[in-house]
Structures are given as structure tokens and as C-alpha cells.
Short mmCIF file of C-alpha atoms in Angstrom, two decimals:
data_model
loop_
_atom_site.label_atom_id
_atom_site.label_comp_id
_atom_site.label_asym_id
_atom_site.label_seq_id
_atom_site.Cartn_x
_atom_site.Cartn_y
_atom_site.Cartn_z
CA ASP X 1 0.00 0.00 0.00
CA LEU X 2 1.78 3.10 -1.27
CA LYS X 3 -0.10 5.38 1.11
CA SER X 4 0.88 3.38 4.20
CA GLU X 5 4.45 3.23 2.97
CA MET X 6 4.47 7.00 2.64
CA ASN X 7 3.09 7.45 6.14
CA LYS X 8 5.88 5.22 7.44
CA THR X 9 8.55 7.28 5.71
CA ARG X 10 7.33 10.44 7.39
CA LYS X 11 8.16 8.90 10.77
CA LEU X 12 11.73 7.98 9.85
CA PRO X 13 14.46 9.62 11.96
CA LEU X 14 16.10 10.82 8.73
CA MET X 15 13.19 13.14 7.98
CA LYS X 16 13.05 14.74 11.45
CA ASP X 17 15.45 16.77 13.53
CA THR X 18 15.21 14.35 16.47
CA ARG X 19 18.24 12.47 17.72
CA ALA X 20 18.53 8.72 17.26
CA SER X 21 21.23 6.09 17.62
CA ASP X 22 23.66 5.52 14.74
CA SER X 23 22.28 2.07 14.07
CA SER X 24 18.67 3.25 13.87
CA GLN X 25 19.70 6.10 11.57
CA GLU X 26 21.55 3.72 9.25
CA GLU X 27 18.54 1.41 9.18
CA ALA X 28 16.24 4.33 8.42
CA ILE X 29 18.53 5.47 5.61
CA ASP X 30 18.55 1.98 4.10
CA GLN X 31 14.77 1.74 4.34
CA TRP X 32 14.38 5.16 2.75
CA ALA X 33 16.75 4.29 -0.10
CA ARG X 34 14.90 1.06 -0.85
CA ARG X 35 11.49 2.70 -0.79
CA ARG X 36 12.67 5.60 -2.92
CA LYS X 37 14.06 3.20 -5.54
CA GLN X 38 10.83 1.15 -5.52
CA PHE X 39 8.75 4.30 -5.89
CA LYS X 40 10.86 5.55 -8.82
CA ASP X 41 10.77 2.17 -10.55
CA SER X 42 7.00 1.83 -10.19
CA LYS X 43 5.99 5.39 -11.03
CA LYS X 44 8.96 6.37 -13.22
CA CYS X 45 8.76 9.76 -11.58
CA SER X 46 10.75 11.29 -8.73
CA SER X 47 10.07 14.19 -6.46
CA THR X 48 13.45 15.80 -6.60
CA GLY X 49 15.63 18.07 -4.57
CA GLY X 50 19.04 19.65 -4.98
CA SER X 51 22.14 19.02 -2.92
CA SER X 52 20.58 21.17 -0.22
CA ILE X 53 16.93 20.79 -1.25
CA ASN X 54 16.02 17.28 -0.14
CA SER X 55 12.47 16.18 -0.88
CA THR X 56 10.35 13.48 0.73
CA ILE X 57 7.71 11.26 -0.81
CA THR X 58 4.31 12.56 0.22
CA GLU X 59 0.76 12.46 -1.07
CA GLY X 60 1.47 15.73 -2.88
CA SER X 61 4.21 14.16 -4.98
CA ILE X 62 2.36 11.16 -6.38
CA ASN X 63 2.44 11.19 -10.17
CA SER X 64 -1.16 11.18 -11.33
CA GLU X 65 -3.32 13.16 -13.72
CA ASP X 66 -4.23 15.65 -11.03
CA ALA X 67 -1.03 15.80 -9.05
CA ARG X 68 2.43 15.43 -10.44
CA SER X 69 5.81 16.21 -9.01
CA VAL X 70 8.57 17.57 -11.18
CA ASP X 71 11.73 15.81 -12.25
CA LEU X 72 13.79 18.38 -14.09
CA GLY X 73 16.36 15.87 -15.19
CA LEU X 74 19.17 18.20 -14.13
CA HIS X 75 21.44 15.31 -13.21
CA SER X 76 25.13 15.97 -12.67
CA GLU X 77 27.22 15.01 -9.66
CA ASN X 78 24.08 14.77 -7.55
CA GLU X 79 21.61 12.18 -8.77
CA ASP X 80 18.55 14.02 -7.51
CA ARG X 81 18.76 17.68 -8.41
CA GLY X 82 15.74 19.79 -9.20
CA PHE X 83 12.68 21.29 -7.56
CA TYR X 84 11.24 20.78 -4.13
CA THR X 85 7.56 20.63 -5.07
CA GLU X 86 5.93 18.72 -2.23
CA ASN X 87 3.42 21.39 -1.23
CA PHE X 88 2.36 22.14 -4.82
CA HIS X 89 -0.63 19.96 -5.63
CA SER X 90 -1.86 20.96 -9.07
CA ALA X 91 -5.50 20.41 -8.10
CA SER X 92 -5.24 22.69 -5.06
CA TRP X 93 -3.92 26.03 -6.28
CA VAL X 94 -4.91 28.72 -8.75
CA PHE X 95 -2.78 31.64 -9.91
CA ARG X 96 -4.28 35.09 -9.46
CA GLY X 97 -1.23 37.23 -10.20
CA ASP X 98 -1.35 40.72 -8.74
CA ASP X 99 -5.14 40.74 -8.19
CA VAL X 100 -5.08 40.54 -4.40
CA SER X 101 -8.39 42.33 -3.85
CA PRO X 102 -11.09 39.91 -2.59
CA ASP X 103 -13.61 41.77 -4.77
CA ASN X 104 -11.92 40.46 -7.90
CA SER X 105 -11.88 36.95 -9.24
CA PRO X 106 -8.53 35.10 -9.22
CA ARG X 107 -6.17 36.22 -11.95
CA CYS X 108 -6.24 32.72 -13.37
CA LEU X 109 -9.91 33.28 -14.23
CA SER X 110 -9.51 36.62 -16.01
CA LYS X 111 -7.71 38.05 -18.99
CA ARG X 112 -5.69 40.99 -17.68
CA PRO X 113 -2.98 39.88 -18.35
CA ARG X 114 -3.48 36.40 -19.86
CA PRO X 115 -2.59 34.07 -16.97
CA VAL X 116 -0.12 31.21 -17.01
CA ALA X 117 -2.73 28.84 -15.56
CA ILE X 118 -4.92 28.97 -18.68
CA ARG X 119 -4.48 26.88 -21.80
CA GLU X 120 -6.70 27.91 -24.71
CA ARG X 121 -8.44 25.85 -27.37
CA THR X 122 -11.16 26.37 -30.00
CA VAL X 123 -14.49 24.56 -29.71
CA LYS X 124 -17.03 24.42 -32.56
CA ILE X 125 -20.56 23.38 -31.62
CA ALA X 126 -23.19 22.54 -34.23
CA LYS X 127 -26.61 23.95 -33.39
CA GLY X 128 -29.23 21.35 -32.55
CA THR X 129 -32.96 21.60 -31.94
CA GLY X 130 -35.11 22.50 -28.97
CA ASN X 131 -34.95 25.33 -26.47
CA TYR X 132 -31.27 24.75 -25.68
CA PRO X 133 -29.79 23.79 -29.06
CA TRP X 134 -26.14 23.78 -28.00
CA GLY X 135 -26.59 22.03 -24.66
CA PHE X 136 -24.60 23.94 -22.07
CA ARG X 137 -25.02 26.58 -19.34
CA ILE X 138 -22.86 29.66 -18.71
CA GLN X 139 -22.74 31.74 -15.53
CA PHE X 140 -21.12 34.92 -14.19
CA SER X 141 -19.34 37.78 -15.95
CA LYS X 142 -15.69 38.73 -16.38
CA PRO X 143 -15.01 35.87 -16.73
CA ILE X 144 -17.91 33.81 -18.03
CA LEU X 145 -17.76 30.18 -16.92
CA VAL X 146 -19.27 27.02 -18.37
CA THR X 147 -21.03 25.47 -15.38
CA GLU X 148 -23.06 22.69 -17.02
CA VAL X 149 -22.75 20.53 -20.15
CA ASP X 150 -25.73 18.38 -21.10
CA THR X 151 -25.20 14.65 -21.65
CA ASN X 152 -25.42 13.60 -25.31
CA SER X 153 -25.44 17.26 -26.37
CA ALA X 154 -23.58 18.93 -29.22
CA ALA X 155 -21.47 20.76 -26.62
CA GLU X 156 -20.32 17.50 -25.05
CA GLU X 157 -19.65 16.06 -28.49
CA ALA X 158 -17.42 19.05 -29.25
CA GLY X 159 -15.41 18.59 -26.05
CA LEU X 160 -16.72 21.53 -24.00
CA GLN X 161 -16.15 20.94 -20.29
CA VAL X 162 -17.51 22.30 -17.02
CA GLY X 163 -15.07 24.91 -15.76
CA ASP X 164 -14.08 26.18 -19.20
CA ILE X 165 -13.74 29.97 -19.39
CA LEU X 166 -15.18 31.83 -22.37
CA ILE X 167 -12.52 33.95 -24.05
CA ALA X 168 -14.11 34.61 -27.46
CA VAL X 169 -17.48 33.90 -29.10
CA ASN X 170 -17.69 33.83 -32.91
CA GLY X 171 -14.45 35.80 -33.15
CA THR X 172 -15.36 38.49 -30.58
CA ASP X 173 -13.45 38.80 -27.30
CA VAL X 174 -15.87 38.38 -24.36
CA THR X 175 -13.46 38.52 -21.41
CA SER X 176 -14.55 42.07 -20.57
CA MET X 177 -18.10 41.76 -21.88
CA PRO X 178 -21.21 41.55 -19.65
CA HIS X 179 -22.84 38.15 -19.44
CA SER X 180 -26.00 39.14 -21.33
CA GLU X 181 -24.06 40.58 -24.28
CA ALA X 182 -22.00 37.42 -24.69
CA ALA X 183 -25.14 35.26 -24.62
CA ASN X 184 -26.82 37.45 -27.28
CA LEU X 185 -23.69 37.33 -29.41
CA ALA X 186 -23.89 33.52 -29.43
CA ARG X 187 -27.63 33.43 -30.17
CA LYS X 188 -27.41 35.89 -33.10
CA GLY X 189 -24.47 34.13 -34.69
CA PRO X 190 -24.36 31.30 -37.25
CA ASP X 191 -25.64 27.79 -36.57
CA THR X 192 -22.09 26.62 -35.82
CA LEU X 193 -21.06 28.32 -32.59
CA THR X 194 -17.29 28.90 -32.49
CA MET X 195 -15.80 29.64 -29.08
CA VAL X 196 -12.28 30.08 -27.78
CA VAL X 197 -12.24 28.70 -24.24
CA GLY X 198 -9.56 28.43 -21.60
CA SER X 199 -9.11 25.47 -19.29
CA ASP X 200 -7.70 25.78 -15.80
CA ILE X 201 -5.08 23.04 -16.12
CA SER X 202 -4.93 22.62 -12.35
CA ARG X 203 -8.31 20.88 -12.67
CA TYR X 204 -8.06 19.65 -16.27
CA PRO X 205 -4.47 18.48 -16.78
CA ASN X 206 -5.06 16.59 -20.03
CA THR X 207 -6.18 17.66 -23.46
CA PRO X 208 -9.95 17.15 -23.75
CA ARG X 209 -10.83 14.38 -26.19
CA PRO X 210 -13.99 14.54 -28.24
CA THR X 211 -16.68 12.04 -27.45
CA CYS X 212 -18.16 9.74 -30.07
CA ARG X 213 -21.57 8.10 -29.98
CA GLY X 214 -23.56 5.92 -32.31
CA TYR X 215 -24.80 2.50 -33.25
CA LEU X 216 -22.29 -0.11 -34.41
CA HIS X 217 -22.66 -3.79 -35.12
CA LYS X 218 -20.48 -5.82 -32.79
CA ARG X 219 -19.39 -9.36 -33.51
CA THR X 220 -20.51 -11.65 -30.70
CA GLN X 221 -17.93 -13.67 -28.79
CA SER X 222 -20.30 -16.46 -27.79
CA ALA X 223 -19.42 -19.95 -29.00
CA ILE X 224 -23.12 -20.78 -29.36
CA LEU X 225 -24.55 -17.65 -31.00
CA LYS X 226 -22.15 -16.28 -33.59
CA GLY X 227 -23.00 -13.25 -35.63
CA TRP X 228 -23.39 -9.47 -35.38
CA ARG X 229 -25.48 -7.57 -32.85
CA LYS X 230 -26.45 -3.91 -33.09
CA ARG X 231 -25.35 -2.00 -29.98
CA TRP X 232 -25.16 1.64 -28.85
CA PHE X 233 -21.53 2.67 -28.29
CA VAL X 234 -20.25 5.66 -26.30
CA LEU X 235 -16.61 6.77 -26.31
CA LYS X 236 -16.11 9.11 -23.34
CA HIS X 237 -13.56 11.86 -22.69
CA ASN X 238 -11.60 9.63 -20.33
CA GLY X 239 -10.81 7.18 -23.14
CA TYR X 240 -13.20 4.41 -22.05
CA LEU X 241 -15.56 2.77 -24.53
CA HIS X 242 -19.01 1.89 -23.15
CA TYR X 243 -21.74 0.02 -24.96
CA TYR X 244 -25.42 -0.56 -24.29
CA LYS X 245 -28.16 -2.65 -25.84
CA HIS X 246 -30.15 0.45 -26.87
CA LYS X 247 -29.53 4.19 -27.11
CA LYS X 248 -32.16 4.88 -24.45
CA ASP X 249 -30.18 2.81 -21.93
CA GLU X 250 -27.33 5.33 -21.73
CA GLY X 251 -27.53 7.15 -18.42
CA LYS X 252 -30.30 4.86 -17.16
CA CYS X 253 -28.70 1.42 -17.15
CA ARG X 254 -25.23 0.16 -16.47
CA PRO X 255 -23.21 -0.45 -19.65
CA LEU X 256 -22.94 -4.02 -20.85
CA GLU X 257 -19.18 -3.60 -20.95
CA VAL X 258 -16.51 -0.91 -20.47
CA THR X 259 -13.14 -1.08 -22.27
CA LYS X 260 -10.11 1.14 -21.77
CA LEU X 261 -8.70 2.19 -25.14
CA GLU X 262 -5.40 3.77 -24.11
CA GLY X 263 -2.58 1.67 -25.53
CA ALA X 264 -4.94 -0.50 -27.56
CA GLU X 265 -4.37 -1.57 -31.17
CA ILE X 266 -7.02 -0.42 -33.63
CA GLY X 267 -7.37 -0.57 -37.41
CA VAL X 268 -9.38 -1.62 -40.42
CA ASP X 269 -9.99 -5.38 -40.75
CA THR X 270 -10.49 -7.25 -44.02
CA SER X 271 -10.17 -10.81 -42.73
CA LEU X 272 -13.93 -11.28 -42.25
CA GLY X 273 -14.84 -10.39 -45.82
CA LYS X 274 -17.29 -7.70 -44.70
CA PRO X 275 -17.05 -3.96 -45.57
CA PHE X 276 -16.56 -1.18 -42.99
CA VAL X 277 -15.21 -3.55 -40.34
CA PHE X 278 -12.54 -2.42 -37.87
CA LYS X 279 -11.06 -4.10 -34.84
CA CYS X 280 -9.78 -3.16 -31.40
CA ILE X 281 -7.31 -5.16 -29.32
CA PRO X 282 -7.08 -3.70 -25.78
CA GLN X 283 -3.66 -3.46 -24.18
CA ASN X 284 -4.61 -5.59 -21.18
CA GLY X 285 -6.26 -8.76 -22.44
CA ASN X 286 -6.23 -11.23 -25.31
CA ARG X 287 -9.71 -10.38 -26.54
CA ILE X 288 -10.31 -8.88 -30.00
CA PHE X 289 -13.34 -6.67 -30.62
CA TYR X 290 -14.75 -6.47 -34.16
CA PHE X 291 -17.03 -3.58 -35.10
CA CYS X 292 -18.96 -2.89 -38.29
CA ALA X 293 -20.08 0.62 -39.29
CA THR X 294 -22.81 1.54 -41.78
CA SER X 295 -20.49 3.46 -44.11
CA ASN X 296 -16.87 4.26 -44.78
CA GLN X 297 -17.37 7.78 -43.42
CA GLU X 298 -18.85 6.43 -40.19
CA MET X 299 -15.97 3.98 -39.81
CA LYS X 300 -13.42 6.79 -40.27
CA ARG X 301 -15.21 8.91 -37.66
CA TRP X 302 -14.91 6.12 -35.10
CA LEU X 303 -11.31 5.31 -35.98
CA GLU X 304 -10.24 8.95 -35.61
CA ALA X 305 -11.95 9.32 -32.23
CA MET X 306 -10.62 5.99 -30.98
CA ASP X 307 -7.10 6.82 -32.13
CA LYS X 308 -7.12 9.91 -29.88
CA ALA X 309 -8.19 7.72 -26.97
CA VAL X 310 -5.49 5.16 -27.81
CA HIS X 311 -2.77 7.86 -27.89
CA PRO X 312 -3.86 10.50 -25.37
CA VAL X 313 -1.83 13.70 -25.13
CA HIS X 314 -0.72 14.13 -21.53
CA GLN X 315 0.12 17.67 -20.53
CA ASN X 316 1.86 19.08 -17.51
CA HIS X 317 0.21 21.71 -15.41
CA VAL X 318 0.99 24.98 -17.18
CA TRP X 319 2.87 26.14 -14.10
CA VAL X 320 5.21 23.16 -14.46
CA ASP X 321 5.76 24.05 -18.13
CA VAL X 322 6.68 27.62 -17.19
CA THR X 323 9.14 26.69 -14.46
CA LEU X 324 10.75 23.99 -16.60
CA HIS X 325 11.32 26.57 -19.31
CA ASN X 326 12.73 29.13 -16.89
CA THR X 327 15.31 26.67 -15.55
CA THR X 328 16.94 26.55 -18.98
CA LEU X 329 17.48 30.32 -18.99
CA PRO X 330 20.35 32.29 -17.46
CA PRO X 331 19.30 34.02 -14.23
CA LEU X 332 18.95 37.49 -15.73
CA ALA X 333 16.94 36.18 -18.70
CA ILE X 334 13.90 35.39 -16.53
CA LYS X 335 11.53 38.26 -17.28
CA ASN X 336 10.25 40.64 -14.59
CA PRO X 337 11.68 38.93 -11.50
CA GLU X 338 10.27 40.09 -8.17
CA CYS X 339 13.61 39.82 -6.40
CA LEU X 340 17.12 38.66 -7.23
CA GLY X 341 20.49 38.41 -5.52
CA LEU X 342 22.68 36.22 -3.35
CA LEU X 343 21.12 34.04 -0.68
CA HIS X 344 22.68 31.48 1.61
CA GLN X 345 20.66 28.37 2.34
CA LEU X 346 21.13 26.16 5.38
CA ASP X 347 21.96 22.54 4.66
CA ARG X 348 20.85 21.08 7.97
CA SER X 349 22.33 17.67 7.31
CA LYS X 350 25.83 19.21 7.25
CA ASP X 351 25.10 22.34 9.29
CA VAL X 352 26.63 24.54 6.61
CA TRP X 353 25.33 27.52 4.60
CA ILE X 354 25.49 27.17 0.83
CA GLN X 355 25.51 30.25 -1.37
CA HIS X 356 23.18 30.55 -4.36
CA TYR X 357 22.31 33.27 -6.79
CA CYS X 358 18.51 33.36 -6.54
CA ILE X 359 15.67 34.58 -8.73
CA LEU X 360 12.13 34.97 -7.37
CA LYS X 361 9.31 34.84 -9.89
CA ASP X 362 5.58 34.17 -9.39
CA GLY X 363 5.86 31.93 -6.36
CA CYS X 364 8.99 30.05 -7.43
CA LEU X 365 12.50 30.58 -6.08
CA TYR X 366 15.18 29.49 -8.57
CA PHE X 367 18.66 28.53 -7.36
CA TYR X 368 21.77 29.08 -9.49
CA ALA X 369 25.38 28.35 -8.57
CA THR X 370 26.49 31.81 -9.75
CA LEU X 371 25.15 34.76 -11.70
CA ARG X 372 26.58 33.27 -14.91
CA SER X 373 25.32 29.70 -14.39
CA THR X 374 22.96 27.92 -16.76
CA PRO X 375 20.77 25.98 -16.15
CA ALA X 376 19.35 26.43 -12.66
CA GLN X 377 20.49 23.96 -10.00
CA GLY X 378 16.97 23.67 -8.68
CA GLY X 379 14.37 25.61 -6.83
CA LEU X 380 11.49 25.78 -4.42
CA TYR X 381 7.75 26.00 -5.10
CA LEU X 382 6.49 28.44 -2.46
CA GLN X 383 2.72 27.82 -2.55
CA GLY X 384 1.35 27.84 1.00
CA TYR X 385 4.64 28.70 2.73
CA ILE X 386 4.71 31.25 5.57
CA VAL X 387 7.63 33.70 5.55
CA SER X 388 9.04 35.18 8.75
CA GLU X 389 12.25 36.59 10.21
CA GLN X 390 13.87 34.41 12.87
CA SER X 391 17.14 34.10 14.75
CA LEU X 392 19.07 30.87 14.25
CA GLY X 393 22.31 30.02 16.05
CA SER X 394 24.81 32.81 15.65
CA LYS X 395 22.69 34.55 13.02
CA ARG X 396 20.24 37.07 14.42
CA SER X 397 18.34 37.59 11.19
CA VAL X 398 17.34 34.55 9.12
CA ILE X 399 14.48 34.08 6.64
CA GLU X 400 12.32 31.11 7.67
CA LEU X 401 10.09 29.48 5.03
CA LYS X 402 7.65 27.35 6.99
CA PRO X 403 5.32 24.89 5.19
CA PRO X 404 1.62 24.59 6.06
CA SER X 405 2.12 21.01 7.20
CA GLU X 406 4.80 19.51 9.44
CA GLU X 407 5.47 16.65 7.03
CA PHE X 408 7.05 19.08 4.56
CA LYS X 409 10.43 20.70 4.87
CA THR X 410 11.22 24.05 6.48
CA PHE X 411 13.82 26.15 4.69
CA TYR X 412 16.20 28.72 6.15
CA LEU X 413 17.75 31.43 3.99
CA CYS X 414 20.01 34.35 4.80
CA ALA X 415 20.97 37.37 2.71
CA GLU X 416 24.09 39.50 3.03
CA ASN X 417 22.67 41.78 5.75
CA VAL X 418 19.53 42.58 7.74
CA ASN X 419 18.20 45.09 5.20
CA GLU X 420 18.58 42.57 2.38
CA ASN X 421 16.73 40.00 4.47
CA LYS X 422 13.82 42.42 4.91
CA ARG X 423 13.78 43.11 1.16
CA TRP X 424 13.60 39.39 0.42
CA ILE X 425 10.90 38.77 3.06
CA THR X 426 8.66 41.47 1.54
CA ALA X 427 9.16 40.07 -1.96
CA LEU X 428 8.60 36.45 -0.87
CA LYS X 429 5.32 37.29 0.87
CA ALA X 430 4.02 39.16 -2.17
CA SER X 431 5.06 36.35 -4.51
CA ILE X 432 3.37 33.66 -2.39
CA ASN X 433 0.25 35.81 -2.22
CA LYS X 434 -0.15 35.46 -6.00
CA TRP X 435 -1.45 31.92 -5.43
CA LEU X 436 -4.82 31.15 -3.94
CA PRO X 437 -6.08 27.79 -2.61
CA LEU X 438 -8.61 26.40 -5.05
CA HIS X 439 -11.33 25.96 -2.41
CA GLN X 440 -11.02 29.61 -1.46
CA ALA X 441 -11.07 30.71 -5.10
CA ILE X 442 -14.23 28.69 -5.73
CA GLN X 443 -15.90 30.09 -2.61
CA ASP X 444 -15.03 33.67 -3.56
CA PHE X 445 -16.30 33.09 -7.06
CA MET X 446 -19.57 31.50 -6.02
CA ASN X 447 -20.32 34.44 -3.69
CA ARG X 448 -20.59 36.72 -6.69
CA PRO X 449 -24.02 37.79 -8.04
CA LEU X 450 -25.56 34.98 -10.06
CA GLU X 451 -25.92 35.40 -13.83
CA GLU X 452 -26.76 32.37 -15.91
CA THR X 453 -27.93 31.43 -19.39
CA ARG X 454 -28.85 28.07 -20.86
CA MET X 455 -27.56 27.83 -24.41
#
């Protein structure tokens, strides 16, 4: 059980500042090394730290679609060199930039300027029939959010998702437009509604995949009753293929079967002597599925949609993309830093202070060996950290970076003098304040006056 293993590692003497016997420390080190190797081998992902930035395996560093730690691959003399990211859980933080007023929405949900936490895409929705021909609901203004997408609707078919932010409607920017004007713009436009939307990657880390629905004939696997049976198939955004006996069963009955398509083998099949037949061989299992469409065009539609599910495009959180890019730059090439200069960091394992040239930018502290070094040695994600001035040993003025939870690591930094320390403390607090916990952002947003339109 990975979770229980992680809880055990938090109690190891190596991770705490408590004193233990030499033998118990050696045993703890051996246990930690074995578990770290097992974790890397199984997940092929490491939560990394530099020579003086040692990270621990925690729930925040598990590599999953919603939470991923960062391995910069900056391997040199030290095997594990990179970012300490333990407190950054991509599903827990939103970037609001300089908008610190509680009356405003988080910066990640607005346009001024275009935030790093937004990744844009174009969605085209064909107009259907009925009172709500596109099949989705929008709420609020500046920004306008998609808060509901109808099942089996044209909007769902086009890949629109709850939480998407409207940036443009039919070529017109709506980020500063009142809710009612944006809704009218959509209604008065052509039958194909074209929208540019932004996804908050902290909640939607992967590229949305279009759904695909329709009847297909499926070859039966029974040894008694061989032949083809007409079934209603649904390919969902998560890459799973569901099928039902009838169309009306979707959403009302459990599917007859669910198959994961990622890694599967798909393609046209001519071995059965029947036109418009294609097959699917899932990655886990020896079973072969044979499907028959009603036309060549219908077969191509299914093959294209299934191919996207077979080869999904996995994306990092945008924040990870930005910091990875910045590490490849020289220190002074990082645009608009909030603070820069020399800092000494305490390596508590050796009780020595190590000098770095540091750059502070949008909640990330980058560490370089010198002003002329490239790339960065590593860095620290500051989300949730509390900054204060403390005395430590012989030093009367030290910058303490304290995490919100005891299981994470506390960092101690020291500038050249007291005034420099104060300058860094002010900058660090402002930089950390650019990030808002997701639950607080949602609560602030939902407290705004309600505006909604069914489309």
C-alpha cells in the first residue's frame, strides 16, 4: 500500500530533527533508499531536490493526472537535483497574479494579463434543436464560466467541459463583456457556434478528447450464437468505450461492458470479408473486438476518435511548463523577477550555509550556482509557505520558510545583511500571495451575483 508506505517514511528519523542512535539512523537510511528506488521504478517519476533541497515522498508528490511532481532531469554530480515541489498539488492552487483584492476573481480566471494557468483551445458546436440547441449553461461575468454541459449534447460532443472559461465567441473577445451581451452574441451568430475557451489546467491536466456516440454492429464472442449484434456505443472523454443494448439505456442502465482504449491496437480489418469492419485489441487482455459501421465515413469517424483515446496527449500543469522553461534560462533572462540576488541556504544535514544566486518569480524561487550559471540547479515552489524573520544560532536575522504542514520541509535562507533580508521577506510574501487555494477561489467566485444562461 503506497499510502501506508508514505506514512511510514514520514516517521523515519532521517526526515526529522530528532536524535537517534547511529544504528537506527543507518537502518532508516537503508529503508528510505529502498522505498525511494521502488517508488521511482513503479511510477517512473521522482520528487526531486538539490544538494541542499532534499524532498520526501508525500501524497502531494504522487504522479497522477491531477497531481504530479517535477523531475527536471538536471542530473550531474548529484543524482537528484531539481525542484522541491511537495506542497504544490496541481489540483489545489490557482494563480491570481497581482489581483489581491477579494472583490476580484482570481487572476487565473480573467484576462488581464493572460494568466499562465490557462491553456486555450477552440471549440465548434453545431446547433441542434429545442430550447437549448447547443446544450450547455454559462454563468457569471468577467469571466464567463461554463457550469453545465448536457449529456449527449452537441457541446459535449465538441469537447466543452464544465469549468471552461469563455474567451471569445464567434471571433469576438468576451473577457470584458457583460454576461448578457456574450449570450446574445452567441444566439445571433451562425448555426455553428465557435468559441475560444480556456481550461484551468490545475483541474483539467489533459487535453480534452472529443466524445463519439452511435450504433455499431459488434461481432458476438459467444461460442453458441455467432454473428453481429447492433449496440449503442459511447466513447467518453476519459478514453473508455461503453456500450449498451439500446440508445435509451445510456444514463439509465449500467453499460454491458466498459473497455479502456489507451494503448490498444485499432485498425481496419479485411479478414472477415465484410465492408466497414474495424477491430480493437485492448492493451490488457487477449480479446479482440470487431465492429462494423454503416459506411466508410462512419468507420473513419470512429477510428479517428478511438485513435485519440489510444494515444492520449498528456500535458503538464501549465505552471510546471513555465518553471521547466525558466530553468533553462540564465538568471537574468527570466523576465520581470520580483527579487534577485545572493542568498545562503542552510543545509541542515551538514550544518553549513550554501551560497546561491537566486531569482524569485511568481511563487517560485530558482537557485543558481552563480550569476553566470545555466541551467538552474533547482528551486522551491512556495505555494502555502509562511515567511518570517527568525534568529538561528549565531545569526540574528534569518528568513524562515515554513510549510503549512509539518510533514514538509522548512527552509532557512540568509541574505548578506539585515536590510537585504527584509527586502527578500517582503518580496517572498508578495510572490506567495499570488497563489490562492482552489477551495477559497471557488468560494469567492460562487459568492458573486448569479448570472446564468442556458444555451
